[in-house]
XYZ file of N, CA and C in Angstrom:
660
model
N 0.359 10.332 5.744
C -0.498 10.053 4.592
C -0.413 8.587 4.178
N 1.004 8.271 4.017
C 1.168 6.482 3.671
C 0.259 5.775 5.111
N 0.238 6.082 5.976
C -0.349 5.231 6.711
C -1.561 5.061 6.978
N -2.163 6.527 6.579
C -3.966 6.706 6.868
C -4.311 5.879 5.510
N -3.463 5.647 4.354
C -4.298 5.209 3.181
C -3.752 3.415 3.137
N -2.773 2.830 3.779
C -3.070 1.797 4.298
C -3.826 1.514 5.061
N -3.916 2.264 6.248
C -5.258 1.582 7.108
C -6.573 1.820 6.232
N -6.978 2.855 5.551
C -7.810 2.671 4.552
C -8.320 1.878 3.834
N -7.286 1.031 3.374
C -7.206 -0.084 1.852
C -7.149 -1.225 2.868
N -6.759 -1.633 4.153
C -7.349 -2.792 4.969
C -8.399 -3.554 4.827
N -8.869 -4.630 4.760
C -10.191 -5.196 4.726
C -10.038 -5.740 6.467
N -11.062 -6.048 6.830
C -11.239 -6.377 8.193
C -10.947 -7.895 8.060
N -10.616 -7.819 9.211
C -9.330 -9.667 9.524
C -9.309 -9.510 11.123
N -9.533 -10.761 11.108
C -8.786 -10.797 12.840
C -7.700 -11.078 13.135
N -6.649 -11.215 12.186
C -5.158 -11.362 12.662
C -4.953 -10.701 11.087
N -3.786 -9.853 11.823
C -2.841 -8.977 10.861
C -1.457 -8.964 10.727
N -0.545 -8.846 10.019
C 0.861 -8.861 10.775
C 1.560 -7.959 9.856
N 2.275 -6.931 10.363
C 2.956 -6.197 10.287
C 4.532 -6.243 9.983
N 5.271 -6.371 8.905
C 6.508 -6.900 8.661
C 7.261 -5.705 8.503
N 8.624 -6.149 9.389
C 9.252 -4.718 9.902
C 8.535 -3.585 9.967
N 8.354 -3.640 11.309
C 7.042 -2.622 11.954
C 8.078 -1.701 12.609
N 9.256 -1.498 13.058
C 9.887 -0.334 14.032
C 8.732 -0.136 15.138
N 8.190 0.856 14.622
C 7.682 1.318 15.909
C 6.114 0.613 16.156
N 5.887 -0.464 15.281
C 4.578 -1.374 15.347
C 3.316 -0.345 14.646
N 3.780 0.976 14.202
C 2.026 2.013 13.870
C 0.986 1.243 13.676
N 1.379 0.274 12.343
C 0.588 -0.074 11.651
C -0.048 -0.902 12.165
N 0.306 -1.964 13.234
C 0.068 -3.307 13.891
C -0.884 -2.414 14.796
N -0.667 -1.720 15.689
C -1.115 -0.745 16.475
C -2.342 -0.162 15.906
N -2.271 0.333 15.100
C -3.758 1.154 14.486
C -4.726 0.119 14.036
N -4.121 -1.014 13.654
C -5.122 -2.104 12.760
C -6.047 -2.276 14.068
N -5.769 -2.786 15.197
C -6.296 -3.322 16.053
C -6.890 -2.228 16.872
N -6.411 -0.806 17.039
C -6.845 0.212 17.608
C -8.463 0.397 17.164
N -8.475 0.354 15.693
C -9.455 1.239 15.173
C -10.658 -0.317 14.955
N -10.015 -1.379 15.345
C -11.094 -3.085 15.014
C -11.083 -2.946 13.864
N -9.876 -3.230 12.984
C -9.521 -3.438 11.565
C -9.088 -4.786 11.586
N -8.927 -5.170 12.737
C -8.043 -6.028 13.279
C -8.715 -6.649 14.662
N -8.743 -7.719 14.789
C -8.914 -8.287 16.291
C -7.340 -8.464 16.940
N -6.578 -8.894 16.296
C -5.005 -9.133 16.690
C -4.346 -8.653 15.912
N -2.944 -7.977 15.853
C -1.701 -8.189 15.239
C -0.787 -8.806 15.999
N 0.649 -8.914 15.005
C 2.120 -9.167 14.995
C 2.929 -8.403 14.399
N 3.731 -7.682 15.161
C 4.510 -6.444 14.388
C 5.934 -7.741 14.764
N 6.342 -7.725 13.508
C 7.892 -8.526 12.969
C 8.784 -7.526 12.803
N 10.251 -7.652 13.350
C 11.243 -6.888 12.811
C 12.539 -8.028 12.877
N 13.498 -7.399 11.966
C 15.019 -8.722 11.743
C 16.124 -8.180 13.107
N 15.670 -6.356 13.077
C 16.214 -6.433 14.378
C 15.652 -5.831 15.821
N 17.069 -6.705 16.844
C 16.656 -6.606 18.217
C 15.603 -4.769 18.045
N 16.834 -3.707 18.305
C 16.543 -2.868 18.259
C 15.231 -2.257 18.109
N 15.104 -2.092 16.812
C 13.362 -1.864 15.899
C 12.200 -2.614 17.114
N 12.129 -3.793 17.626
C 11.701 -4.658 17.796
C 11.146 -3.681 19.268
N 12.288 -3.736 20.000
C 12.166 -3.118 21.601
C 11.819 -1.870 21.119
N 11.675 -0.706 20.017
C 11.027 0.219 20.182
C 9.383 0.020 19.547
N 9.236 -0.824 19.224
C 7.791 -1.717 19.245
C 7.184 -2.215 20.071
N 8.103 -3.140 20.952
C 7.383 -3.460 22.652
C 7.074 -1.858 23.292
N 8.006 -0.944 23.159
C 7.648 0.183 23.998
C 6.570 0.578 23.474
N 6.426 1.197 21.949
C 4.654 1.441 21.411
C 4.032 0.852 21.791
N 4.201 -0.398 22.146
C 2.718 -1.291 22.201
C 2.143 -1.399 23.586
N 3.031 -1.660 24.871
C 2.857 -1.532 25.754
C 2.417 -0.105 26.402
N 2.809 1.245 25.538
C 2.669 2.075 26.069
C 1.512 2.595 25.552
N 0.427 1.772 24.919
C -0.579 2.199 24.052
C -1.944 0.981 24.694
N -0.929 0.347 25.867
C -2.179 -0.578 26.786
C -2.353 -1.633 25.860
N -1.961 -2.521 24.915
C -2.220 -3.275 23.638
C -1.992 -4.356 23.704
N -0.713 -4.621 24.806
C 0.130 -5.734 24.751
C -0.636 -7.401 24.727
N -2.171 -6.782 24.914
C -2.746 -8.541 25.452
C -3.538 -8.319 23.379
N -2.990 -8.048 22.817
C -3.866 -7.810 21.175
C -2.593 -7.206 20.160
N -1.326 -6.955 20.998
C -0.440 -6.990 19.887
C 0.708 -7.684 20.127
N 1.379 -8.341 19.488
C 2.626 -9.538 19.886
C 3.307 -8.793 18.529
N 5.184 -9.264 19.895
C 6.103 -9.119 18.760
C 6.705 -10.374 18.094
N 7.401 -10.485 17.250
C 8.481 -11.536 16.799
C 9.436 -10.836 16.183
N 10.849 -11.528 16.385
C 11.781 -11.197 16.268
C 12.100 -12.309 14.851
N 12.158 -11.801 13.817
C 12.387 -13.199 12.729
C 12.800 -12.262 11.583
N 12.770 -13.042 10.346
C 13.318 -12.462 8.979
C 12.157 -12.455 8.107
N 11.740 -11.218 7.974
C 10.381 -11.473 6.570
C 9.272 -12.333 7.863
N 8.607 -13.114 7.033
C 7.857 -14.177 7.846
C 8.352 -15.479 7.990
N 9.618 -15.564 7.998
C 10.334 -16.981 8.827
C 9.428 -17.141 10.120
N 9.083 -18.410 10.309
C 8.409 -19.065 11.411
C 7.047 -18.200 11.984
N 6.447 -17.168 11.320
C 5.448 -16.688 11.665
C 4.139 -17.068 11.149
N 2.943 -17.507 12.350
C 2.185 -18.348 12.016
C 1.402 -17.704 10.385
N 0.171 -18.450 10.114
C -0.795 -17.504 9.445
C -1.220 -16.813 9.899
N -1.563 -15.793 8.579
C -2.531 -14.316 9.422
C -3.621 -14.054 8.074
N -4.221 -13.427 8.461
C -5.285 -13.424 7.275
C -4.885 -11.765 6.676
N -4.192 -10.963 7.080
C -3.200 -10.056 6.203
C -2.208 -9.843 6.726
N -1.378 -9.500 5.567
C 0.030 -9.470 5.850
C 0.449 -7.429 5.120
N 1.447 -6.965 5.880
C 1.678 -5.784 5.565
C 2.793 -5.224 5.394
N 3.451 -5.007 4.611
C 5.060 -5.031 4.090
C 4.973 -3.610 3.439
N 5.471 -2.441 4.807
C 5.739 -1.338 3.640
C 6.856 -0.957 3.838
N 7.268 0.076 2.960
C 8.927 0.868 3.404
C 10.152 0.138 2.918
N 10.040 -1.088 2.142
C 10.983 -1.315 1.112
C 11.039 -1.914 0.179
N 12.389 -2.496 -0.332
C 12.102 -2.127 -1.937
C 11.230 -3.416 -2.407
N 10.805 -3.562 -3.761
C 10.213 -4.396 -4.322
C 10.424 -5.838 -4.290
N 11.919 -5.843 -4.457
C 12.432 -6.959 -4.500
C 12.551 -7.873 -3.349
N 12.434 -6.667 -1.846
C 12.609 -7.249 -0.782
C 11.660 -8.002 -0.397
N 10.689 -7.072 -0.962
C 9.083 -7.322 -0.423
C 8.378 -8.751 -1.069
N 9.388 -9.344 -2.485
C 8.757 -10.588 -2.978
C 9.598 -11.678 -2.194
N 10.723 -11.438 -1.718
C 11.288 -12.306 -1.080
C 10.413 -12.548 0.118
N 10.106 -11.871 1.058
C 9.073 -11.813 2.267
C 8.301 -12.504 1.522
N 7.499 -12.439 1.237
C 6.684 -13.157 0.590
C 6.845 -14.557 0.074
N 7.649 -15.222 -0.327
C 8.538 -16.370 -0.776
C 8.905 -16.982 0.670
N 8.443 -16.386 1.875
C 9.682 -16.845 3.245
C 8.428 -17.636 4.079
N 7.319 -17.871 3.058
C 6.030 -18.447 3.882
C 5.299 -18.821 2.820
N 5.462 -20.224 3.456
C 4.508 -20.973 2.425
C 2.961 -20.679 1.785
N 2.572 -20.406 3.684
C 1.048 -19.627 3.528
C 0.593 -18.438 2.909
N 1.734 -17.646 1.844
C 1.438 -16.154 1.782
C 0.777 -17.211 0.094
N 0.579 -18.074 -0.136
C 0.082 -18.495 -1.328
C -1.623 -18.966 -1.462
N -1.655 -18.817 0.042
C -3.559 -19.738 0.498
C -4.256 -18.791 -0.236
N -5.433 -18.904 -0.786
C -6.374 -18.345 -0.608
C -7.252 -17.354 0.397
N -7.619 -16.718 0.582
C -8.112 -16.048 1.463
C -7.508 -14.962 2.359
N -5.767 -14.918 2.028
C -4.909 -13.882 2.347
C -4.935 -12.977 1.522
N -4.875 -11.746 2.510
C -4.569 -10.315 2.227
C -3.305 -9.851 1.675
N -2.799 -8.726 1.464
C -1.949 -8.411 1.430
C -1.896 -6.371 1.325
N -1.079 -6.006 2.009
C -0.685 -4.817 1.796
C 0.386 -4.381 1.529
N 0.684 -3.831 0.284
C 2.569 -3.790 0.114
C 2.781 -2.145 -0.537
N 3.923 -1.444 0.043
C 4.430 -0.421 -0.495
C 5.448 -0.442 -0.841
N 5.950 -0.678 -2.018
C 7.703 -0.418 -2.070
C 7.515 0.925 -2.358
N 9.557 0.494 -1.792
C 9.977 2.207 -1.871
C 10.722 2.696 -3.036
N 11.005 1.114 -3.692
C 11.930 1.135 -4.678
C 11.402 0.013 -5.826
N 11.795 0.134 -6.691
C 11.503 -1.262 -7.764
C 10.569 -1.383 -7.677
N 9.156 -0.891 -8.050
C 7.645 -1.553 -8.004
C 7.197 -1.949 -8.652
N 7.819 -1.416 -10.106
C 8.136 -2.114 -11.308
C 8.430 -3.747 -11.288
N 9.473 -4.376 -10.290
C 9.940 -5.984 -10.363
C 8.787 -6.637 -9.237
N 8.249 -5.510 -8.113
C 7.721 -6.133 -7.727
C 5.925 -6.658 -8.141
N 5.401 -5.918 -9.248
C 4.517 -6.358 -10.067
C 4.523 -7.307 -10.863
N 6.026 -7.413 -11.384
C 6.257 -8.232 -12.197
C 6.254 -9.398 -11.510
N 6.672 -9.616 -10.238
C 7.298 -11.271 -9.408
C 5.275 -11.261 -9.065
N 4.396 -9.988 -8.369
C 3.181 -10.842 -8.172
C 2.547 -11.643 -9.517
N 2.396 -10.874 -10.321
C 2.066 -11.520 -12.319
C 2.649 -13.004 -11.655
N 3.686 -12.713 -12.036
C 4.712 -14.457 -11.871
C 3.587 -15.331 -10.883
N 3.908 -14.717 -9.616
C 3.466 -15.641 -8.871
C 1.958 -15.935 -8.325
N 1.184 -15.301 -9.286
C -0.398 -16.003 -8.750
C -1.101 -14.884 -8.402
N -0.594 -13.528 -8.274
C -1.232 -12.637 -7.033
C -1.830 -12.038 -8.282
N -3.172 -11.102 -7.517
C -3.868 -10.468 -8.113
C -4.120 -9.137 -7.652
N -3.937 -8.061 -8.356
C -3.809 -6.327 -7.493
C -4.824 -6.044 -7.934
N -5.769 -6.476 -6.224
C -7.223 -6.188 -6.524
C -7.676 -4.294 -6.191
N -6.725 -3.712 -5.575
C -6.754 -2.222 -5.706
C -5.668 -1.270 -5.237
N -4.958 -0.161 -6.162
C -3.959 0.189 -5.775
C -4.120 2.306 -5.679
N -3.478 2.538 -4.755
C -3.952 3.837 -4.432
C -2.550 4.252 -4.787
N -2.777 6.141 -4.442
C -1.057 6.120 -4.643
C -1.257 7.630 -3.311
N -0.380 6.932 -2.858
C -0.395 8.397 -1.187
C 1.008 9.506 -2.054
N 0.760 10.681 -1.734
C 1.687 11.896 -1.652
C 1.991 12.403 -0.091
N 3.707 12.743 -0.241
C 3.878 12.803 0.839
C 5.280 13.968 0.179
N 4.764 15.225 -0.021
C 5.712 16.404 -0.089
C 6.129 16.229 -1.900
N 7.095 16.388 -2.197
C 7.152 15.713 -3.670
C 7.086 14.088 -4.319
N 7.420 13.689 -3.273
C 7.335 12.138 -3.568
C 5.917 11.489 -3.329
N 5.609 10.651 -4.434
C 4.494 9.563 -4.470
C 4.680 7.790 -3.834
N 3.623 7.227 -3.615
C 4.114 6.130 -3.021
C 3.054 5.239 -3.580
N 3.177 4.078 -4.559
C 2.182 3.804 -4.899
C 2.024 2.320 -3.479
N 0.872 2.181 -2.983
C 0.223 1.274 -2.358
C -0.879 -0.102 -2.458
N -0.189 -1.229 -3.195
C -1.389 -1.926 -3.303
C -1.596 -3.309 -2.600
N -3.215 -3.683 -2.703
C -4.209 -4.523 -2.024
C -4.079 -5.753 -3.005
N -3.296 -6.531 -2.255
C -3.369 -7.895 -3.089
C -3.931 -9.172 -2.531
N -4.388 -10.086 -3.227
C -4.508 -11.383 -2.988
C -4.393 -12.368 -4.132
N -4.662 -13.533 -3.561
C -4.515 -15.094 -5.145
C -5.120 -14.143 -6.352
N -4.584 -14.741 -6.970
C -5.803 -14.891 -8.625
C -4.697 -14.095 -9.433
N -5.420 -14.738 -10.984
C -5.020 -14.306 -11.940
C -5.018 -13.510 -12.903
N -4.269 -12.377 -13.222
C -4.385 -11.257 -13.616
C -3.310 -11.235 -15.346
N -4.401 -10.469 -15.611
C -4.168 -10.419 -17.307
C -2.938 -9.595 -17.286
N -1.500 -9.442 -18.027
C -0.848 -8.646 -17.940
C -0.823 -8.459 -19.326
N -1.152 -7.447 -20.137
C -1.044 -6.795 -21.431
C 0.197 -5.742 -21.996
N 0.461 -5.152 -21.198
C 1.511 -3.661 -21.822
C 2.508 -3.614 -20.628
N 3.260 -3.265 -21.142
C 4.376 -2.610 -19.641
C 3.803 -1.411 -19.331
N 3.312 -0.941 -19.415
C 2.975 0.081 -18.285
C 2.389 -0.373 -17.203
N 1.449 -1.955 -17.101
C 1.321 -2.102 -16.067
C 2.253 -2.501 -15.098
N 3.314 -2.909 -15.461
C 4.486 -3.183 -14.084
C 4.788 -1.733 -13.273
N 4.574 -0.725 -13.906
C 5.061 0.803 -13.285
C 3.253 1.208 -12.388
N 2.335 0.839 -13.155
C 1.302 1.152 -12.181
C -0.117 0.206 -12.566
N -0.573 -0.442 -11.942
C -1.663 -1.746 -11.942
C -2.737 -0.707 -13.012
N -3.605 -2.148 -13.329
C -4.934 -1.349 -14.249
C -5.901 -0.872 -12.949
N -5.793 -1.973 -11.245
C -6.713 -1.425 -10.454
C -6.004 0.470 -9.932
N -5.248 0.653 -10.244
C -5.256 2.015 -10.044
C -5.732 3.548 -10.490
N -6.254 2.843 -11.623
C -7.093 3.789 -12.674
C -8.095 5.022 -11.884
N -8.804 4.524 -10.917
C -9.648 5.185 -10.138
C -9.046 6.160 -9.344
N -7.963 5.858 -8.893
C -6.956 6.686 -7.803
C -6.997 8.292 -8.497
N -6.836 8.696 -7.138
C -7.111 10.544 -7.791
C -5.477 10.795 -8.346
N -4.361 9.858 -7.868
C -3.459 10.674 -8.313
C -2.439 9.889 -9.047
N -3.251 9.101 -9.715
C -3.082 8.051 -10.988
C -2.063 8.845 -11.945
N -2.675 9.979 -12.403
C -2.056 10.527 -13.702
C -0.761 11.319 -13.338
N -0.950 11.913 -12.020
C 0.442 12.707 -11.231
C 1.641 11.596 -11.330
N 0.813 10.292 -11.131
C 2.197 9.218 -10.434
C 2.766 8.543 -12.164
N 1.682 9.035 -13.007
C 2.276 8.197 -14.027
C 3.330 9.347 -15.011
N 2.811 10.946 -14.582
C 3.796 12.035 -15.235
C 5.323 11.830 -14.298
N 5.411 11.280 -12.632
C 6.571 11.203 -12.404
C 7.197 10.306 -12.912
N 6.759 9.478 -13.007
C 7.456 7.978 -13.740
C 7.817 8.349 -15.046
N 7.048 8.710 -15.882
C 7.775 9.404 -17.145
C 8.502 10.236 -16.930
N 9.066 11.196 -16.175
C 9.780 12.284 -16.271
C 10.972 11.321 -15.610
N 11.519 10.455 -14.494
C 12.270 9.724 -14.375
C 12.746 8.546 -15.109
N 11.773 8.081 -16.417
C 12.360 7.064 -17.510
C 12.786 8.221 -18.321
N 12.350 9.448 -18.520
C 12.822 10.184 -19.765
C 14.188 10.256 -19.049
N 14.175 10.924 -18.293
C 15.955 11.147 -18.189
C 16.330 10.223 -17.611
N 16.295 8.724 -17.694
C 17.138 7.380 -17.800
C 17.276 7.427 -19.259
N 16.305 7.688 -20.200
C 16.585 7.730 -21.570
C 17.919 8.597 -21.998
N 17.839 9.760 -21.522
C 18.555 10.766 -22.340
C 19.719 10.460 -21.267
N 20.237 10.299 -20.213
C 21.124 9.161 -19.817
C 21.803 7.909 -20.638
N 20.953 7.469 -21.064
C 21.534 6.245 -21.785
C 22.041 6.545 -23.123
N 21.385 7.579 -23.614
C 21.924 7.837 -25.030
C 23.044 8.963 -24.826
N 23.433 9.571 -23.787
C 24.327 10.169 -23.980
C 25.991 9.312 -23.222
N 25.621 8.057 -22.444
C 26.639 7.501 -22.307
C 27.676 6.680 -23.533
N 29.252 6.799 -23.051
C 30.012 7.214 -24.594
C 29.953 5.165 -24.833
N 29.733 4.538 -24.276
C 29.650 3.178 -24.621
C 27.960 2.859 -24.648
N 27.092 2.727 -26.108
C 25.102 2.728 -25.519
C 24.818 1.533 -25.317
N 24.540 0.654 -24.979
C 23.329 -0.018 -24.998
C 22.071 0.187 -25.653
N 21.973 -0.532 -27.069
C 20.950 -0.372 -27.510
C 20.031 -1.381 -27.165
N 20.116 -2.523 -26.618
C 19.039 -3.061 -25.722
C 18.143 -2.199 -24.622
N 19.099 -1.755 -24.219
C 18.099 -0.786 -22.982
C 17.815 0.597 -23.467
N 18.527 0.936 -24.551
C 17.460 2.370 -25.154
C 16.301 2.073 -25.557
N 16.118 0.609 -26.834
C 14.938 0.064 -27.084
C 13.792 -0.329 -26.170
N 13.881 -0.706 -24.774
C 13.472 -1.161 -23.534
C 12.709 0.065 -23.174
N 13.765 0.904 -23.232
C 13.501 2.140 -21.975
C 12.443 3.173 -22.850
N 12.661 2.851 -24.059
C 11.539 3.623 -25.206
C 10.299 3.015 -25.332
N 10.406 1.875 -25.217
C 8.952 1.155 -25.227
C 7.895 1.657 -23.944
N 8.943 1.406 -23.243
C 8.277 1.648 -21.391
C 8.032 3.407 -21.681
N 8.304 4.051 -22.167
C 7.964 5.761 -22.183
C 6.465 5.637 -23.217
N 6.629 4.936 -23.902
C 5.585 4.914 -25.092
C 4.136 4.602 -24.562
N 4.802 2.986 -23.423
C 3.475 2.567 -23.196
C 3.077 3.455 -21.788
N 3.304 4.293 -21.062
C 3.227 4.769 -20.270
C 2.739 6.414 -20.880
N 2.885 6.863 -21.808
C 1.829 8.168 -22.327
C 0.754 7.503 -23.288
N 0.869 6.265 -23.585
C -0.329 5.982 -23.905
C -1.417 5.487 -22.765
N -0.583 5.112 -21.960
C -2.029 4.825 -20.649
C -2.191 6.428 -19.733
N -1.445 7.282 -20.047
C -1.477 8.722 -19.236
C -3.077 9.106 -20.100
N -2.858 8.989 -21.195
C -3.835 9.403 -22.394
C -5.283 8.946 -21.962
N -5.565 8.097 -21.415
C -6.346 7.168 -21.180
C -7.079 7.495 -19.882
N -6.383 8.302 -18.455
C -6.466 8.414 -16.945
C -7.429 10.137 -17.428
């Protein structure tokens, strides 16, 4: 499901690149289906990497998909999208930070964290990016929110948007992903107030973020 609704949310590019790809799918399908004229499936290791040459070669590809062996996008040329799914938020702004070019104009972006999506909304805000549309895939009980970024500047108003963009509003499973997120800040709440030393900085925090998050549920 995470992968049919990335290749979905793709815009057409002739070079794509795939950051820590394992088994290359994504690099592989972009170009399979002419989402893509080229990819680059990147991994940090050997391993991951050689079970990527084997997908790719064994899928006839090899003259339309290339590997590199690097960190994030250390030394990897431009591409007109870039695709970072499967970890956490924080990792995913660093990748991003590891190339000068992920700042041009006219780049794509596809990102899923698995973790923190919350910091990683917050570092695109920071840094220029704009979440021009965000879906959210189900995959058994767990949700995965997925979004389509590029340059530009985006209004940030309430915390609820760091937990889920305003372009996600449309998504069919907008309101599912915003009842899990509340049901996991509520019991960080009732967590925090029952630990025997509180933090009332982060009860106040963690109450705001519940507040503004059933007021945008209200709204979907």
């Amino acid at each position: 499901m995470r992968l049919e609704t990335i290749l979905s949310m793709a815009p057409q590019v002739q070079s794509a690149v795939d950051v820590g790809a394992d088994h290359a799918k994504v690099a592989i399908e972009l170009v399979r289906r002419g989402i893509a004229t080229r990819a680059t499936a990147t991994d940090v290791g050997e391993g991951p990497l050689s079970r990527a040459k084997l997908a790719i070669s064994a899928c006839g590809m090899s003259d339309r998909v290339s590997t590199r062996l690097t960190d994030g996008l250390t030394d990897v040329p431009k591409h007109d999208l870039v695709v970072i799914a499967g970890m956490g938020g924080e990792l995913i702004l660093h990748i991003l930070d590891t190339a000068e070019w992920t700042r041009d104009d006219g780049v794509w972006f596809i990102l899923q964290p698995m973790t923190a999506g919350e910091r990683l909304r917050a570092g695109l805000f920071d840094r220029g990016y704009l979440v021009e549309r965000e879906e959210i895939a189900q995959e058994g009980r767990k949700f995965y929110p997925i979004l389509l970024v590029r340059r530009g500047e985006e209004r940030y108003e309430s915390l609820d948007q760091l937990y889920l963009s305003r372009a996600a509003d449309k998504s069919p499973l907008a309101k599912a992903y915003i009842s899990h997120v509340l049901s996991r800040m509520e019991r960080q709440l009732r967590g925090l107030k029952a630990a025997e030393e509180q933090d009332s900085a982060r009860i106040t925090e963690t109450e705001q973020i519940i507040a503004a998050l059933q007021r945008r549920s209200e709204t979907l």
